Amino acid sequence: MKKNTISLVLCTVLILSLLAACGGAGGSKSAYRDDVPVSEIGAAIDTELESGPDMIELSETYIDGSMKMDVSDFEEYCVKIATKGVSIDEYGVFKGLDAKHAKTIEAAAKDYLKSRIDTWMSEYRPEEYPKLENAEVRVCGNYVMYAILSDSERAAAFDTFEASLKAE
């Protein structure tokens, strides 16, 4: 009788452990999609920005050289800057190969923003500096976004980013 009780307890523990590892009986589902092209996300973000229609996409050379980000860490990317006027509006959306790469991209984006702050010349467009000072990086699943935008546009851009990736 004692052997059966121990076996039953061990089987119960094993079954509960397997269910927990799978996120319950139905399995776990990510809160974010991983099949959205970054170009679609970028196009949606552009509609939220005053300078959106005038933003241009930057090349791999800029990302590798100026941003010091390894393009092999992501599956896709979209980095855009304002081209009209003297606005420093900028954002980037990256799709990591997996969650590990997303963390690497997040760290690289934060390093990039720090380097931008460290090299800012205070006499150059001081009214633009708050955009850089308040720049943020966010991660949604395998996707990473950074934004150098005004407070209201940054909030709208991140809302669009997150809404584009919400699992249904």
Short mmCIF file of C-alpha atoms in Angstrom, two decimals:
data_model
loop_
_atom_site.label_atom_id
_atom_site.label_comp_id
_atom_site.label_asym_id
_atom_site.label_seq_id
_atom_site.Cartn_x
_atom_site.Cartn_y
_atom_site.Cartn_z
CA MET A 1 0.00 0.00 0.00
CA LYS A 2 2.84 2.40 0.88
CA LYS A 3 4.49 1.84 -2.55
CA ASN A 4 1.25 2.69 -4.38
CA THR A 5 0.84 5.93 -2.39
CA ILE A 6 4.39 7.04 -3.20
CA SER A 7 3.91 6.16 -6.88
CA LEU A 8 0.62 8.06 -6.97
CA VAL A 9 2.22 11.13 -5.39
CA LEU A 10 5.17 10.99 -7.81
CA CYS A 11 2.83 10.63 -10.80
CA THR A 12 0.71 13.56 -9.61
CA VAL A 13 3.79 15.75 -9.14
CA LEU A 14 5.06 14.78 -12.60
CA ILE A 15 1.71 15.57 -14.26
CA LEU A 16 1.42 18.92 -12.47
CA SER A 17 4.99 19.79 -13.44
CA LEU A 18 4.27 19.01 -17.10
CA LEU A 19 1.10 21.07 -17.06
CA ALA A 20 2.90 24.00 -15.46
CA ALA A 21 5.70 23.79 -18.04
CA CYS A 22 3.14 23.87 -20.84
CA GLY A 23 1.22 26.79 -19.33
CA GLY A 24 -1.73 24.70 -18.23
CA ALA A 25 -3.84 22.08 -19.97
CA GLY A 26 -4.28 24.18 -23.11
CA GLY A 27 -0.59 25.10 -23.51
CA SER A 28 0.78 28.60 -23.31
CA LYS A 29 0.31 31.24 -25.96
CA SER A 30 2.52 34.29 -26.32
CA ALA A 31 0.90 37.63 -25.68
CA TYR A 32 2.51 38.85 -28.91
CA ARG A 33 2.49 37.72 -32.50
CA ASP A 34 5.75 36.89 -34.23
CA ASP A 35 4.58 37.08 -37.84
CA VAL A 36 4.10 40.81 -38.42
CA PRO A 37 6.50 42.38 -40.96
CA VAL A 38 8.36 45.33 -39.45
CA SER A 39 7.56 47.32 -42.59
CA GLU A 40 3.84 47.05 -41.68
CA ILE A 41 4.54 48.18 -38.13
CA GLY A 42 6.63 51.10 -39.43
CA ALA A 43 3.92 52.17 -41.87
CA ALA A 44 1.35 52.14 -39.04
CA ILE A 45 3.66 54.17 -36.78
CA ASP A 46 4.27 56.70 -39.57
CA THR A 47 0.55 57.53 -39.63
CA GLU A 48 0.84 58.61 -35.97
CA LEU A 49 3.72 61.02 -36.54
CA GLU A 50 3.62 64.54 -37.92
CA SER A 51 6.91 63.90 -39.72
CA GLY A 52 5.88 60.33 -40.66
CA PRO A 53 5.31 60.96 -44.37
CA ASP A 54 8.71 62.64 -44.64
CA MET A 55 10.71 60.02 -42.77
CA ILE A 56 13.25 57.90 -44.61
CA GLU A 57 14.46 54.43 -43.83
CA LEU A 58 18.12 54.04 -42.93
CA SER A 59 20.43 51.45 -44.45
CA GLU A 60 22.24 48.50 -42.94
CA THR A 61 25.46 50.54 -43.19
CA TYR A 62 24.06 53.18 -40.82
CA ILE A 63 22.74 50.59 -38.39
CA ASP A 64 26.03 48.70 -38.33
CA GLY A 65 28.33 51.73 -38.36
CA SER A 66 26.60 54.57 -36.54
CA MET A 67 24.28 52.59 -34.30
CA LYS A 68 26.84 49.85 -33.59
CA MET A 69 24.14 47.20 -33.92
CA ASP A 70 24.83 43.82 -35.48
CA VAL A 71 22.21 43.24 -38.18
CA SER A 72 22.68 39.48 -37.81
CA ASP A 73 20.91 39.81 -34.44
CA PHE A 74 17.60 40.47 -36.16
CA GLU A 75 15.43 38.96 -38.80
CA GLU A 76 14.04 42.30 -40.01
CA TYR A 77 14.41 45.96 -39.16
CA CYS A 78 13.00 49.36 -39.97
CA VAL A 79 14.86 52.45 -38.73
CA LYS A 80 13.52 55.83 -39.81
CA ILE A 81 14.55 59.45 -39.32
CA ALA A 82 12.90 62.76 -40.14
CA THR A 83 14.30 64.42 -43.25
CA LYS A 84 12.57 67.80 -43.25
CA GLY A 85 13.47 70.64 -40.95
CA VAL A 86 15.72 70.16 -37.96
CA SER A 87 13.67 67.60 -36.08
CA ILE A 88 15.57 64.71 -34.49
CA ASP A 89 12.52 62.44 -34.78
CA GLU A 90 13.67 58.86 -35.12
CA TYR A 91 12.47 55.37 -34.34
CA GLY A 92 13.46 51.82 -35.04
CA VAL A 93 11.61 48.52 -35.02
CA PHE A 94 13.55 45.27 -34.99
CA LYS A 95 12.40 41.67 -35.13
CA GLY A 96 14.74 39.37 -33.27
CA LEU A 97 15.32 35.82 -34.33
CA ASP A 98 14.03 34.78 -30.90
CA ALA A 99 13.58 36.15 -27.36
CA LYS A 100 17.33 35.89 -26.66
CA HIS A 101 18.11 38.04 -29.69
CA ALA A 102 15.40 40.50 -28.65
CA LYS A 103 17.23 41.02 -25.36
CA THR A 104 20.49 41.60 -27.25
CA ILE A 105 18.75 44.12 -29.53
CA GLU A 106 17.18 45.86 -26.53
CA ALA A 107 20.60 46.30 -24.91
CA ALA A 108 22.10 47.57 -28.19
CA ALA A 109 19.25 50.06 -28.67
CA LYS A 110 19.74 51.37 -25.13
CA ASP A 111 23.48 51.70 -25.79
CA TYR A 112 22.70 53.61 -28.99
CA LEU A 113 20.40 56.04 -27.16
CA LYS A 114 23.03 56.54 -24.46
CA SER A 115 25.68 57.29 -27.09
CA ARG A 116 23.33 59.83 -28.71
CA ILE A 117 22.89 61.57 -25.35
CA ASP A 118 26.64 61.42 -24.63
CA THR A 119 27.47 63.09 -27.95
CA TRP A 120 24.65 65.68 -27.93
CA MET A 121 25.85 69.23 -28.43
CA SER A 122 23.83 71.39 -26.05
CA GLU A 123 23.89 74.43 -28.34
CA TYR A 124 22.29 72.46 -31.19
CA ARG A 125 18.50 72.77 -31.14
CA PRO A 126 18.05 72.69 -27.35
CA GLU A 127 14.26 72.43 -27.85
CA GLU A 128 14.81 69.00 -29.47
CA TYR A 129 16.87 67.57 -26.59
CA PRO A 130 13.86 66.45 -24.48
CA LYS A 131 12.96 64.00 -27.25
CA LEU A 132 16.35 62.36 -26.87
CA GLU A 133 16.44 62.67 -23.10
CA ASN A 134 13.07 60.90 -22.82
CA ALA A 135 13.70 58.33 -25.56
CA GLU A 136 12.61 54.80 -24.72
CA VAL A 137 13.09 51.19 -25.74
CA ARG A 138 10.30 48.60 -25.47
CA VAL A 139 10.16 44.89 -26.13
CA CYS A 140 7.08 42.94 -27.26
CA GLY A 141 7.95 39.27 -27.70
CA ASN A 142 10.66 39.03 -30.37
CA TYR A 143 10.21 42.68 -31.42
CA VAL A 144 12.07 45.70 -30.08
CA MET A 145 11.30 49.36 -30.69
CA TYR A 146 13.10 52.54 -29.72
CA ALA A 147 11.69 56.02 -30.20
CA ILE A 148 13.19 59.51 -30.13
CA LEU A 149 9.97 61.51 -30.40
CA SER A 150 7.91 64.07 -28.51
CA ASP A 151 6.05 62.70 -25.49
CA SER A 152 2.69 62.49 -27.27
CA GLU A 153 4.08 61.02 -30.49
CA ARG A 154 6.25 58.54 -28.58
CA ALA A 155 3.19 57.34 -26.64
CA ALA A 156 1.16 57.00 -29.85
CA ALA A 157 4.01 55.20 -31.62
CA PHE A 158 4.45 52.69 -28.80
CA ASP A 159 0.68 52.14 -28.59
CA THR A 160 0.66 51.37 -32.32
CA PHE A 161 3.71 49.11 -31.98
CA GLU A 162 2.09 47.12 -29.18
CA ALA A 163 -1.34 46.98 -30.85
CA SER A 164 0.25 45.70 -34.08
CA LEU A 165 1.71 42.76 -32.18
CA LYS A 166 -1.08 41.81 -29.76
CA ALA A 167 -2.01 38.15 -30.10
CA GLU A 168 -5.67 37.67 -30.82
#
